[in-house]
Structure formats: C-alpha cells, structure tokens
Tab-separated table of C-alpha atoms in Angstrom:
chain	number	residue	atom	x	y	z
A	1	MET	CA	-170.127	-60.919	1.582
A	2	LYS	CA	-172.157	-62.285	-1.355
A	3	LYS	CA	-171.126	-65.479	-3.122
A	4	ILE	CA	-171.518	-65.601	-6.898
A	5	ASP	CA	-170.070	-67.718	-9.697
A	6	VAL	CA	-168.618	-65.007	-11.943
A	7	VAL	CA	-167.772	-61.357	-11.326
A	8	ILE	CA	-167.592	-59.158	-14.441
A	9	ILE	CA	-166.037	-55.733	-14.011
A	10	GLY	CA	-167.236	-53.088	-16.464
A	11	SER	CA	-170.423	-52.703	-18.510
A	12	GLY	CA	-169.068	-51.341	-21.797
A	13	ILE	CA	-168.773	-53.360	-25.006
A	14	ALA	CA	-166.551	-56.010	-23.407
A	15	GLY	CA	-168.806	-56.426	-20.379
A	16	ILE	CA	-171.955	-56.759	-22.492
A	17	THR	CA	-170.244	-59.218	-24.852
A	18	THR	CA	-168.970	-61.307	-21.919
A	19	ALA	CA	-172.409	-61.414	-20.269
A	20	TYR	CA	-174.095	-62.461	-23.530
A	21	TYR	CA	-171.820	-65.439	-24.103
A	22	LEU	CA	-171.707	-66.402	-20.419
A	23	GLN	CA	-175.474	-66.673	-20.059
A	24	LYS	CA	-175.774	-68.356	-23.457
A	25	ASN	CA	-173.291	-71.096	-22.512
A	26	PHE	CA	-173.944	-71.285	-18.747
A	27	PRO	CA	-177.597	-70.477	-18.010
A	28	ASN	CA	-177.191	-71.859	-14.478
A	29	LEU	CA	-174.114	-69.848	-13.506
A	30	SER	CA	-174.756	-66.682	-11.501
A	31	TYR	CA	-172.981	-63.461	-12.458
A	32	VAL	CA	-172.857	-59.812	-11.580
A	33	ILE	CA	-171.494	-56.884	-13.568
A	34	ILE	CA	-169.894	-54.257	-11.353
A	35	GLU	CA	-169.895	-50.803	-12.929
A	36	ALA	CA	-168.286	-47.693	-11.403
A	37	ARG	CA	-170.378	-45.290	-13.463
A	38	SER	CA	-174.137	-44.577	-13.173
A	39	ASP	CA	-174.960	-46.101	-16.531
A	40	LEU	CA	-173.647	-48.717	-18.961
A	41	GLY	CA	-171.693	-48.027	-22.109
A	42	GLY	CA	-168.159	-47.381	-20.853
A	43	THR	CA	-166.444	-45.059	-23.334
A	44	TRP	CA	-169.757	-44.170	-24.951
A	45	ASP	CA	-171.308	-43.142	-21.671
A	46	GLN	CA	-168.348	-40.943	-20.752
A	47	MET	CA	-167.243	-39.221	-23.948
A	48	LYS	CA	-169.464	-36.153	-24.600
A	49	PHE	CA	-167.256	-33.806	-26.623
A	50	PRO	CA	-168.607	-32.324	-29.907
A	51	GLY	CA	-168.188	-34.684	-32.844
A	52	VAL	CA	-167.554	-37.799	-30.789
A	53	ARG	CA	-168.114	-40.796	-33.033
A	54	SER	CA	-166.771	-44.223	-33.918
A	55	ASP	CA	-163.315	-44.345	-35.512
A	56	THR	CA	-163.940	-47.963	-36.553
A	57	ASP	CA	-166.611	-48.999	-39.021
A	58	MET	CA	-169.823	-49.987	-37.247
A	59	TYR	CA	-170.270	-53.196	-39.202
A	60	THR	CA	-167.358	-54.748	-37.325
A	61	TYR	CA	-167.780	-52.593	-34.207
A	62	GLY	CA	-171.329	-53.866	-33.735
A	63	PHE	CA	-172.148	-57.210	-32.118
A	64	SER	CA	-172.516	-60.306	-34.308
A	65	PHE	CA	-175.451	-61.345	-32.098
A	66	ASN	CA	-177.187	-58.002	-32.522
A	67	PRO	CA	-175.938	-56.577	-35.849
A	68	TRP	CA	-175.659	-52.819	-36.326
A	69	GLN	CA	-178.361	-51.519	-38.725
A	70	GLY	CA	-177.242	-47.919	-39.205
A	71	SER	CA	-174.577	-46.122	-41.206
A	72	ILE	CA	-170.920	-47.137	-41.399
A	73	VAL	CA	-169.908	-44.396	-38.920
A	74	ALA	CA	-172.049	-43.557	-35.903
A	75	GLN	CA	-172.266	-40.659	-33.501
A	76	GLY	CA	-171.508	-41.339	-29.848
A	77	ARG	CA	-175.097	-40.948	-28.679
A	78	ASP	CA	-176.257	-43.520	-31.256
A	79	ILE	CA	-173.646	-46.048	-30.148
A	80	LYS	CA	-174.686	-45.536	-26.528
A	81	ALA	CA	-178.326	-46.133	-27.490
A	82	TYR	CA	-177.305	-49.302	-29.373
A	83	LEU	CA	-175.482	-50.674	-26.324
A	84	THR	CA	-178.424	-49.831	-24.064
A	85	ASP	CA	-180.778	-51.616	-26.453
A	86	THR	CA	-178.509	-54.700	-26.623
A	87	ALA	CA	-178.239	-54.977	-22.834
A	88	LYS	CA	-182.040	-54.714	-22.542
A	89	LYS	CA	-182.725	-57.147	-25.375
A	90	PHE	CA	-180.660	-59.911	-23.763
A	91	ASN	CA	-181.635	-59.170	-20.115
A	92	ILE	CA	-178.124	-58.100	-19.192
A	93	ARG	CA	-178.894	-54.774	-17.574
A	94	GLU	CA	-180.640	-56.451	-14.628
A	95	HIS	CA	-177.278	-57.973	-13.651
A	96	ILE	CA	-175.448	-54.626	-13.461
A	97	LEU	CA	-174.580	-53.028	-10.126
A	98	PHE	CA	-174.068	-49.336	-10.898
A	99	ASP	CA	-172.153	-46.673	-8.933
A	100	THR	CA	-169.873	-49.377	-7.501
A	101	LYS	CA	-166.107	-49.332	-7.820
A	102	VAL	CA	-163.923	-52.437	-7.370
A	103	THR	CA	-160.998	-51.471	-5.125
A	104	SER	CA	-159.150	-54.786	-4.896
A	105	LEU	CA	-159.204	-58.398	-6.016
A	106	SER	CA	-157.701	-61.018	-3.724
A	107	TRP	CA	-157.237	-64.702	-4.515
A	108	SER	CA	-156.964	-67.348	-1.782
A	109	ASP	CA	-158.498	-70.733	-1.008
A	110	ASN	CA	-159.421	-71.188	-4.693
A	111	GLN	CA	-161.709	-68.162	-4.845
A	112	TRP	CA	-161.614	-64.475	-5.556
A	113	THR	CA	-162.742	-61.792	-3.104
A	114	ALA	CA	-163.778	-58.585	-4.831
A	115	ARG	CA	-163.770	-55.595	-2.479
A	116	THR	CA	-165.943	-52.767	-3.745
A	117	SER	CA	-167.164	-49.344	-2.605
A	118	ARG	CA	-170.464	-51.024	-1.656
A	119	ASN	CA	-170.919	-54.788	-1.477
A	120	ASP	CA	-168.109	-57.357	-1.412
A	121	PHE	CA	-168.264	-60.571	-3.455
A	122	THR	CA	-166.588	-63.944	-3.549
A	123	SER	CA	-166.457	-65.840	-6.855
A	124	LYS	CA	-164.666	-68.631	-8.649
A	125	TYR	CA	-163.971	-66.492	-11.733
A	126	VAL	CA	-163.317	-62.808	-12.471
A	127	ILE	CA	-163.571	-61.326	-15.960
A	128	CYS	CA	-162.149	-57.809	-16.241
A	129	CYS	CA	-163.819	-55.673	-18.958
A	130	THR	CA	-162.263	-52.300	-18.123
A	131	GLY	CA	-160.319	-51.833	-21.362
A	132	SER	CA	-156.697	-50.814	-21.524
A	133	ARG	CA	-156.891	-47.106	-20.708
A	134	ASP	CA	-157.322	-45.026	-17.563
A	135	TYR	CA	-160.675	-43.284	-17.961
A	136	THR	CA	-160.468	-41.444	-14.644
A	137	SER	CA	-157.174	-39.604	-15.232
A	138	PRO	CA	-156.576	-38.311	-18.778
A	139	ASN	CA	-153.181	-37.377	-20.194
A	140	PHE	CA	-153.105	-33.694	-19.284
A	141	PRO	CA	-149.708	-32.273	-20.254
A	142	LYS	CA	-148.538	-29.161	-18.423
A	143	PHE	CA	-146.963	-26.214	-20.252
A	144	LYS	CA	-144.880	-23.333	-19.099
A	145	ASP	CA	-146.765	-20.223	-17.892
A	146	GLU	CA	-150.234	-21.802	-18.008
A	147	ASN	CA	-151.118	-19.677	-14.999
A	148	LYS	CA	-150.683	-16.521	-17.073
A	149	TYR	CA	-153.248	-17.617	-19.633
A	150	GLN	CA	-156.587	-15.834	-19.209
A	151	GLY	CA	-158.580	-18.222	-21.365
A	152	GLU	CA	-160.172	-21.538	-20.419
A	153	ILE	CA	-158.386	-24.918	-20.601
A	154	VAL	CA	-160.459	-28.119	-20.840
A	155	HIS	CA	-159.835	-31.780	-21.662
A	156	THR	CA	-162.050	-33.709	-24.044
A	157	GLN	CA	-162.431	-36.563	-21.575
A	158	ASP	CA	-163.953	-34.292	-18.919
A	159	TRP	CA	-166.190	-32.359	-21.289
A	160	GLY	CA	-168.898	-30.456	-19.479
A	161	ASP	CA	-170.889	-27.331	-20.376
A	162	VAL	CA	-168.159	-25.774	-22.514
A	163	GLU	CA	-169.044	-22.662	-24.540
A	164	PHE	CA	-167.097	-22.209	-27.795
A	165	LYS	CA	-169.541	-20.133	-29.859
A	166	GLY	CA	-167.819	-17.030	-31.212
A	167	LYS	CA	-164.510	-17.965	-29.609
A	168	SER	CA	-161.037	-18.513	-30.991
A	169	VAL	CA	-160.260	-22.149	-30.173
A	170	ALA	CA	-156.946	-23.989	-30.059
A	171	ILE	CA	-157.078	-27.798	-30.047
A	172	ILE	CA	-153.905	-29.492	-28.853
A	173	GLY	CA	-153.516	-32.983	-30.264
A	174	SER	CA	-153.280	-34.935	-33.516
A	175	GLY	CA	-155.314	-38.096	-32.907
A	176	CYS	CA	-158.830	-39.190	-33.750
A	177	THR	CA	-160.410	-36.895	-31.152
A	178	ALA	CA	-158.825	-33.737	-32.564
A	179	VAL	CA	-159.720	-34.711	-36.149
A	180	THR	CA	-163.395	-35.372	-35.316
A	181	MET	CA	-163.809	-32.370	-33.018
A	182	ALA	CA	-162.321	-29.656	-35.276
A	183	PRO	CA	-164.978	-29.792	-38.030
A	184	ALA	CA	-167.762	-30.252	-35.443
A	185	ILE	CA	-167.087	-26.955	-33.663
A	186	VAL	CA	-165.939	-24.836	-36.573
A	187	LYS	CA	-169.522	-23.887	-37.482
A	188	GLU	CA	-169.948	-21.954	-34.224
A	189	ALA	CA	-166.407	-21.021	-33.230
A	190	LYS	CA	-164.785	-17.836	-34.526
A	191	LYS	CA	-161.728	-19.788	-35.631
A	192	VAL	CA	-160.155	-23.148	-34.905
A	193	THR	CA	-156.454	-23.968	-34.826
A	194	LEU	CA	-154.996	-27.439	-34.419
A	195	VAL	CA	-151.665	-27.407	-32.587
A	196	GLN	CA	-149.661	-30.566	-33.159
A	197	ARG	CA	-146.061	-31.508	-32.458
A	198	SER	CA	-146.056	-33.498	-35.684
A	199	ALA	CA	-148.406	-34.450	-38.496
A	200	ALA	CA	-150.616	-37.540	-38.321
A	201	TRP	CA	-152.104	-39.890	-40.884
A	202	ILE	CA	-155.757	-39.140	-41.697
A	203	VAL	CA	-157.950	-40.955	-44.211
A	204	ASN	CA	-161.503	-40.373	-45.450
A	205	VAL	CA	-164.496	-42.566	-44.707
A	206	ASP	CA	-167.574	-42.538	-46.949
A	207	GLY	CA	-170.518	-42.188	-44.600
A	208	LYS	CA	-172.921	-43.648	-47.212
A	209	GLU	CA	-170.868	-46.798	-47.751
A	210	LYS	CA	-172.732	-50.038	-47.267
A	211	SER	CA	-170.925	-53.220	-46.423
A	212	THR	CA	-171.068	-56.369	-44.289
A	213	ARG	CA	-169.160	-57.372	-41.178
A	214	ARG	CA	-167.203	-60.002	-43.125
A	215	ASN	CA	-166.306	-57.727	-46.078
A	216	LYS	CA	-165.277	-54.800	-43.898
A	217	SER	CA	-163.181	-57.138	-41.699
A	218	PHE	CA	-161.227	-58.239	-44.785
A	219	GLU	CA	-160.802	-54.715	-46.166
A	220	THR	CA	-159.453	-53.313	-42.910
A	221	LEU	CA	-156.935	-56.142	-42.428
A	222	MET	CA	-155.739	-55.938	-46.046
A	223	ASP	CA	-155.164	-52.216	-45.615
A	224	TYR	CA	-153.066	-52.870	-42.523
A	225	PHE	CA	-151.028	-55.762	-43.963
A	226	HIS	CA	-150.336	-54.069	-47.269
A	227	SER	CA	-149.055	-51.018	-45.361
A	228	ARG	CA	-146.723	-53.299	-43.397
A	229	LEU	CA	-145.444	-55.254	-46.402
A	230	PHE	CA	-145.028	-52.359	-48.814
A	231	LYS	CA	-144.274	-49.451	-46.488
A	232	LYS	CA	-142.718	-47.005	-48.937
A	233	SER	CA	-145.053	-47.588	-51.875
A	234	TYR	CA	-148.145	-47.597	-49.644
A	235	LYS	CA	-147.080	-44.363	-48.028
A	236	LYS	CA	-146.652	-42.780	-51.460
A	237	MET	CA	-150.085	-44.027	-52.503
A	238	ILE	CA	-151.799	-42.424	-49.483
A	239	ILE	CA	-149.956	-39.143	-50.064
A	240	ALA	CA	-150.982	-39.117	-53.722
A	241	ARG	CA	-154.618	-39.842	-52.855
A	242	TYR	CA	-155.055	-36.825	-50.530
A	243	PRO	CA	-153.992	-33.269	-51.530
A	244	TYR	CA	-153.891	-32.542	-47.774
A	245	TYR	CA	-150.483	-34.182	-47.557
A	246	ASN	CA	-148.376	-31.311	-48.778
A	247	ASN	CA	-144.810	-30.759	-47.580
A	248	THR	CA	-145.953	-29.659	-44.104
A	249	ASN	CA	-148.605	-32.291	-43.438
A	250	ILE	CA	-146.658	-35.483	-44.185
A	251	PRO	CA	-146.156	-37.532	-40.985
A	252	SER	CA	-142.628	-38.565	-40.044
A	253	TYR	CA	-143.714	-42.162	-39.289
A	254	ASP	CA	-145.048	-44.854	-41.622
A	255	TYR	CA	-148.729	-45.386	-42.281
A	256	TRP	CA	-150.257	-47.672	-39.591
A	257	ASP	CA	-147.320	-47.212	-37.179
A	258	GLN	CA	-150.133	-45.496	-35.306
A	259	ARG	CA	-153.808	-45.980	-35.959
A	260	PRO	CA	-154.878	-43.462	-38.677
A	261	ALA	CA	-157.594	-40.937	-37.816
A	262	CYS	CA	-160.719	-40.726	-39.950
A	263	SER	CA	-162.371	-37.796	-41.690
A	264	LEU	CA	-166.078	-38.464	-42.298
A	265	ASP	CA	-167.210	-37.497	-45.810
A	266	ASN	CA	-164.082	-35.266	-46.068
A	267	ASP	CA	-165.345	-32.990	-43.245
A	268	TYR	CA	-161.869	-32.443	-41.826
A	269	PHE	CA	-160.152	-32.117	-45.197
A	270	ASP	CA	-162.787	-29.649	-46.409
A	271	ALA	CA	-162.504	-27.543	-43.275
A	272	VAL	CA	-158.729	-27.272	-43.728
A	273	LYS	CA	-159.005	-26.655	-47.499
A	274	LEU	CA	-161.522	-23.825	-46.966
A	275	SER	CA	-159.300	-22.337	-44.217
A	276	LYS	CA	-161.952	-22.862	-41.558
A	277	VAL	CA	-159.416	-24.944	-39.635
A	278	SER	CA	-155.703	-24.125	-39.601
A	279	VAL	CA	-152.994	-26.580	-38.613
A	280	GLU	CA	-149.694	-25.755	-36.884
A	281	HIS	CA	-147.025	-28.480	-36.642
A	282	GLN	CA	-144.881	-27.040	-33.887
A	283	GLU	CA	-144.051	-27.764	-30.273
A	284	ILE	CA	-145.484	-25.405	-27.674
A	285	SER	CA	-143.040	-23.024	-26.007
A	286	ASN	CA	-145.330	-21.546	-23.395
A	287	PHE	CA	-148.676	-19.967	-22.708
A	288	GLU	CA	-149.180	-16.227	-22.789
A	289	LYS	CA	-151.978	-13.998	-21.553
A	290	ASN	CA	-153.995	-14.272	-24.766
A	291	GLY	CA	-152.848	-17.528	-26.264
A	292	ILE	CA	-150.148	-20.092	-27.006
A	293	LYS	CA	-146.613	-19.335	-28.137
A	294	LEU	CA	-144.988	-21.938	-30.382
A	295	LYS	CA	-141.260	-22.688	-30.437
A	296	ASN	CA	-140.934	-20.986	-33.850
A	297	GLY	CA	-142.112	-17.781	-32.168
A	298	LYS	CA	-145.614	-17.735	-33.604
A	299	VAL	CA	-148.437	-16.944	-31.186
A	300	ILE	CA	-151.871	-18.619	-31.531
A	301	GLU	CA	-154.406	-16.283	-30.010
A	302	CYS	CA	-157.262	-18.189	-28.398
A	303	ASP	CA	-159.997	-17.807	-25.788
A	304	LEU	CA	-160.399	-21.554	-25.311
A	305	THR	CA	-157.752	-24.294	-25.280
A	306	ILE	CA	-158.955	-27.854	-25.704
A	307	MET	CA	-156.624	-30.711	-24.726
A	308	ALA	CA	-157.287	-33.579	-27.144
A	309	THR	CA	-154.196	-35.285	-25.741
A	310	GLY	CA	-155.673	-38.708	-25.102
A	311	LEU	CA	-155.623	-41.108	-22.199
A	312	ASN	CA	-153.021	-43.045	-20.248
A	313	ALA	CA	-152.799	-46.805	-20.662
A	314	GLN	CA	-153.960	-48.984	-17.785
A	315	LEU	CA	-154.688	-52.669	-17.360
A	316	LEU	CA	-157.411	-54.167	-15.158
A	317	GLY	CA	-158.831	-50.799	-14.281
A	318	GLY	CA	-155.929	-50.011	-11.966
A	319	ILE	CA	-157.351	-52.454	-9.429
A	320	ASP	CA	-154.945	-53.915	-6.861
A	321	ILE	CA	-154.499	-57.628	-7.524
A	322	LEU	CA	-153.315	-59.937	-4.730
A	323	VAL	CA	-152.633	-63.671	-5.009
A	324	ASN	CA	-152.200	-65.426	-1.699
A	325	ASP	CA	-151.581	-62.029	-0.053
A	326	LYS	CA	-148.849	-61.081	-2.559
A	327	LYS	CA	-149.458	-57.971	-4.660
A	328	ILE	CA	-149.081	-58.545	-8.402
A	329	HIS	CA	-147.097	-56.116	-10.559
A	330	MET	CA	-148.225	-56.499	-14.174
A	331	ASN	CA	-144.768	-55.836	-15.613
A	332	ASP	CA	-143.606	-59.015	-13.872
A	333	THR	CA	-146.163	-61.162	-15.684
A	334	SER	CA	-146.513	-62.837	-19.055
A	335	TRP	CA	-149.576	-62.101	-21.205
A	336	TYR	CA	-151.236	-65.380	-22.172
A	337	ARG	CA	-153.119	-65.055	-25.483
A	338	GLY	CA	-153.970	-61.444	-24.569
A	339	MET	CA	-156.624	-62.690	-22.121
A	340	MET	CA	-154.861	-63.968	-18.963
A	341	PHE	CA	-151.708	-63.247	-16.947
A	342	SER	CA	-149.091	-65.566	-15.545
A	343	GLY	CA	-149.380	-66.252	-11.822
A	344	ILE	CA	-152.972	-64.987	-11.635
A	345	PRO	CA	-155.555	-67.816	-11.382
A	346	ASN	CA	-159.065	-67.703	-12.862
A	347	LEU	CA	-158.819	-64.098	-13.977
A	348	PHE	CA	-159.597	-63.170	-17.567
A	349	ALA	CA	-159.373	-59.785	-19.284
A	350	HIS	CA	-160.222	-58.248	-22.621
A	351	THR	CA	-157.708	-56.471	-24.853
A	352	GLY	CA	-158.461	-55.082	-28.299
A	353	TYR	CA	-156.691	-54.991	-31.619
A	354	ILE	CA	-154.417	-52.184	-32.852
A	355	ASN	CA	-155.826	-52.382	-36.378
A	356	PHE	CA	-159.296	-53.753	-36.043
A	357	SER	CA	-162.596	-53.589	-34.178
A	358	TRP	CA	-162.497	-53.825	-30.380
A	359	THR	CA	-165.763	-55.756	-30.435
A	360	ALA	CA	-164.468	-58.466	-32.737
A	361	ARG	CA	-161.801	-59.509	-30.259
A	362	CYS	CA	-164.181	-59.210	-27.345
A	363	GLU	CA	-166.357	-61.857	-28.993
A	364	ILE	CA	-163.639	-64.400	-29.698
A	365	VAL	CA	-162.071	-63.891	-26.266
A	366	SER	CA	-165.491	-64.356	-24.619
A	367	GLN	CA	-165.982	-67.586	-26.555
A	368	ARG	CA	-162.511	-68.780	-25.520
A	369	ILE	CA	-163.288	-67.957	-21.901
A	370	CYS	CA	-166.482	-70.006	-22.132
A	371	ARG	CA	-164.538	-72.947	-23.613
A	372	THR	CA	-162.107	-72.709	-20.696
A	373	LEU	CA	-164.899	-72.641	-18.144
A	374	LYS	CA	-166.622	-75.622	-19.760
A	375	TYR	CA	-163.342	-77.556	-19.616
A	376	MET	CA	-162.884	-76.718	-15.936
A	377	GLU	CA	-166.483	-77.416	-14.936
A	378	LYS	CA	-166.558	-80.706	-16.779
A	379	LYS	CA	-163.326	-81.917	-15.123
A	380	ARG	CA	-164.242	-80.289	-11.787
A	381	LEU	CA	-161.074	-78.227	-11.746
A	382	ALA	CA	-160.597	-75.428	-9.214
A	383	SER	CA	-158.117	-73.158	-10.980
A	384	CYS	CA	-156.295	-72.328	-14.190
A	385	THR	CA	-153.072	-70.285	-13.927
A	386	PRO	CA	-150.952	-69.280	-16.958
A	387	LYS	CA	-147.190	-69.975	-16.673
A	388	TYR	CA	-144.489	-67.342	-17.082
A	389	VAL	CA	-143.596	-68.233	-20.673
A	390	GLY	CA	-143.357	-66.451	-23.996
A	391	LYS	CA	-141.161	-63.888	-25.635
A	392	GLU	CA	-140.221	-60.336	-24.591
A	393	SER	CA	-143.078	-57.957	-25.228
A	394	LYS	CA	-142.635	-54.923	-27.450
A	395	PRO	CA	-145.300	-52.424	-28.515
A	396	SER	CA	-146.557	-53.293	-31.986
A	397	ILE	CA	-147.924	-49.807	-32.464
A	398	GLU	CA	-146.249	-46.520	-31.557
A	399	ALA	CA	-149.255	-44.770	-30.044
A	400	ASN	CA	-148.100	-42.302	-27.398
A	401	TYR	CA	-150.509	-43.653	-24.766
A	402	VAL	CA	-148.863	-47.070	-25.189
A	403	LEU	CA	-145.283	-45.851	-25.158
A	404	ARG	CA	-145.919	-43.763	-22.020
A	405	SER	CA	-147.048	-46.845	-20.086
A	406	VAL	CA	-144.914	-49.765	-21.236
A	407	ASP	CA	-143.845	-50.509	-17.644
A	408	LYS	CA	-147.501	-51.038	-16.664
A	409	PHE	CA	-147.960	-53.913	-19.110
A	410	PRO	CA	-146.716	-57.531	-19.019
A	411	SER	CA	-143.057	-57.911	-19.960
A	412	ARG	CA	-143.660	-61.053	-21.949
A	413	THR	CA	-146.370	-62.365	-24.274
A	414	TYR	CA	-147.412	-65.886	-25.185
A	415	LYS	CA	-149.287	-66.426	-28.449
A	416	PHE	CA	-150.842	-62.970	-28.424
A	417	TYR	CA	-151.557	-61.859	-32.001
A	418	ASN	CA	-152.948	-58.370	-31.528
A	419	SER	CA	-152.943	-57.451	-35.232
A	420	ASN	CA	-154.477	-60.521	-36.897
A	421	TYR	CA	-158.152	-61.161	-36.256
A	422	TYR	CA	-158.401	-64.187	-38.559
A	423	LEU	CA	-155.397	-65.951	-37.058
A	424	ASP	CA	-156.751	-65.226	-33.578
A	425	TYR	CA	-160.156	-66.535	-34.559
A	426	LEU	CA	-158.813	-69.869	-35.819
A	427	ILE	CA	-156.434	-70.331	-32.878
A	428	PHE	CA	-159.067	-69.514	-30.294
A	429	LYS	CA	-161.555	-71.852	-31.920
A	430	LEU	CA	-159.320	-74.822	-32.796
A	431	THR	CA	-156.475	-75.056	-30.258
A	432	ARG	CA	-156.722	-77.146	-27.118
A	433	ILE	CA	-157.645	-75.430	-23.873
A	434	ASN	CA	-154.983	-77.393	-21.986
A	435	ASP	CA	-152.169	-76.321	-24.288
A	436	GLY	CA	-149.268	-76.712	-21.811
A	437	ALA	CA	-148.963	-73.004	-21.047
A	438	VAL	CA	-151.573	-73.073	-18.284
A	439	ASP	CA	-151.555	-74.979	-14.990
A	440	PHE	CA	-154.964	-76.570	-14.270
A	441	LYS	CA	-155.583	-77.853	-10.750
C-alpha cells in the first residue's frame, strides 16, 4: 500500500489539466495518475475510426496554458500528439501509471483507499478524470436476424483492421461519428448509406477559419443561447442556410436540443449532394443475408455494417465507491457544482458542457479544486463533504446516451450550470469555498 497526497484517475484532457494546476498550485503535494490504457490521451488514444476528428473548435478545446497552434478542426492523431506534447512539456507523463485499472475507492478514517489491478494507494484526495461515458462497453443495439447476415458488423469504438475498400457500406447512426466517417470512407468504398431513425442537425465548419479562444467561446455560446431564446426563427434560419434540409432531412427536434454534428468544409454535404453518400431515415426492421431491411420494406444491400451508435453514459468510470463500508449509488446523490457528490468526502470529478468545450470546464473545475484544497490545507481540515441539497435533476440535452442512463446520474443538482461557461467561470472564481452546501471537518 503506497501513501500519496492525491490520486488522479485518467490521463485524458481532464487528467492532464488537473495535474497541471495541481503541481502549479501545490509543488510539494505528491500525486499519481492511474490510467487503465497503455498510453495517455483518453478518447484520442482510443478512437481510431476513419475521419475521427474534433467536433469542437480547437481554439477552445486546446489548453489555455499550452494554446493550440493548428487549424480550427483537428484530426484525432493530431490531437493525440498535442496531448502527448503537453504532458511531456509540463513533466506530467512521469506521474502516470499505465495499464492499471482502479477497481474500487473506499473512504474511512479520513482517507481514501484506491484498489487497483496492480498497486493499491491511500490518499487524502481523489480526482476522477474518467469523463461521463463508458469507453469499455459501447452502445451496440441488437437487431432481428443479425445471425443471418453474411457481412461484417463492427462498432466505431472498437475499430481495428477493418477493410472497406470496394465494399458497400451501411453506417447506422446520426451523430458526429457518422457524419465525420461517411465522407472519409466514401473515396474507397463502393457506396455508403447512412441509416438513421430520424434526421439530425448538421452545420458546416470552415477549416481555414482563424480565431481566438475568447472569440470562439463567445460565438459558440451566442449560437446556443439564440437557438434557445428564438427556437422557431433560429430553426428556420438554419434550414434556409443549408439546401440539405429538404422535406426528408429536417430533424423533428429543435436546434441544440442535441449537440449538432459538424461537416468540415462541406465534406458531408458535398458527398450527399453528389450522391456519393445516401441517407435513409427509417427504422430497421431486420437483417437479411445480404443487407438491412428497413420498416418501409426497402433493403439496403451492404457487405459491411458500421455501428456509429455511440456510447453509454457512466460516471466515475464505473468504479465502486464505498464510504465507511457503505456502497454509494449515484442516483441517490446530489451533484454539487458538477464537481462533487453529496455524501462522498474529498472526491472531485470532471463533467463537461453540453454546448461548449470540454477543456474549458476542466480548467475552471481544476482551479476550483485547487482553491478548495488550499482552503482545507490552510485550516488543516480533514474532509469536505457536499450536502444533499439542490433541485431535481433533469437532462438539459436530449442526447440518447444521456436519456438511456438517467438512473446512473445524481437525482439532484446544486448550482450546476452545464450550459453557461461564463457564469460558471465567475461563480467558480468569486464565490466562497465554504458556501454552506459543503460540510468541512
């Protein structure tokens, strides 16, 4: 059992951000980053499918302490290289313990015990940087008569050595992954068909656009808030802007009810316009020997079926959490400022925005965590535990991966503004650490 001051779980964007601010503010505190994979990067180490790229502009997705210098949209391999460079530049990589999975976290006697697949650790603080999705078990829907299908079925999350050259390909899904993958494989595939239960909002991103972190932050938030305040008129404006939205391609939900997908330099729109990619808005009835039968009776012949059906939501990496030998069920907790949970002492976690850069919130949460630790260390406090307060929690975005997993999330929230970066920034910077919603002992 090794004793350390802070255990960080995960070495993706959140883990790197946390480590940077922790060592900047507490050069004398010891920390370890426990990573289940063989390399850092999180999402960007795992996702390998053709066309994988950022769906958020890189000016806000990059770190403020190591600004992104490339184009507004980046390929997955370039983002991975950027994260690797950042970890090396700030001497973070040397703190990472790779190929090690945390199996449980147990709090007792004012300390955490982290059980892992290798070494066990005790620490005063734990900071969970595992995101809000289950990266080990993708959403893999099952369809009738799949066993009769003679083609290959793969999921984008588990992409390996998949051959699509000269093949007829069906992509099931309507999110960012499907929209980025379709134009990426159409050059080599015989034909590509997107199969979607319903249409999705897609907008274009100019790959040559130059901006700043501050300007892009403002533009993105204004787009979101205008779409919320003027739903009907904003929806009409988007439809008028893109010829793609004919009678069959108009989504049934309002713009920004789900995060819109992005077409880079019109690659997706051009592929559809030139009939290189076809789109079918129909539910799947069943698989057949040579393809997929839709509920309207149409059969999509395909040699390869790609599931771009997303991930399942998951908090704290699915790790078992025990407080004084009692297992914690997340649905019984309240979410304090989107960074702590009621009844769980000295445990912090990162959660992103629905309409903005994941990295931006990681930075302000990391700074708030450091403010909390400074307060505790100065007053020689042993623990901080959020109270069960707040209002009933409801999903603020209708993404399927969220709706499928509502019971895995806290049932209440306290001052958690997951759609307003500027409000969050001011509150995290200016409000008192001891705000009455947390018990300090």
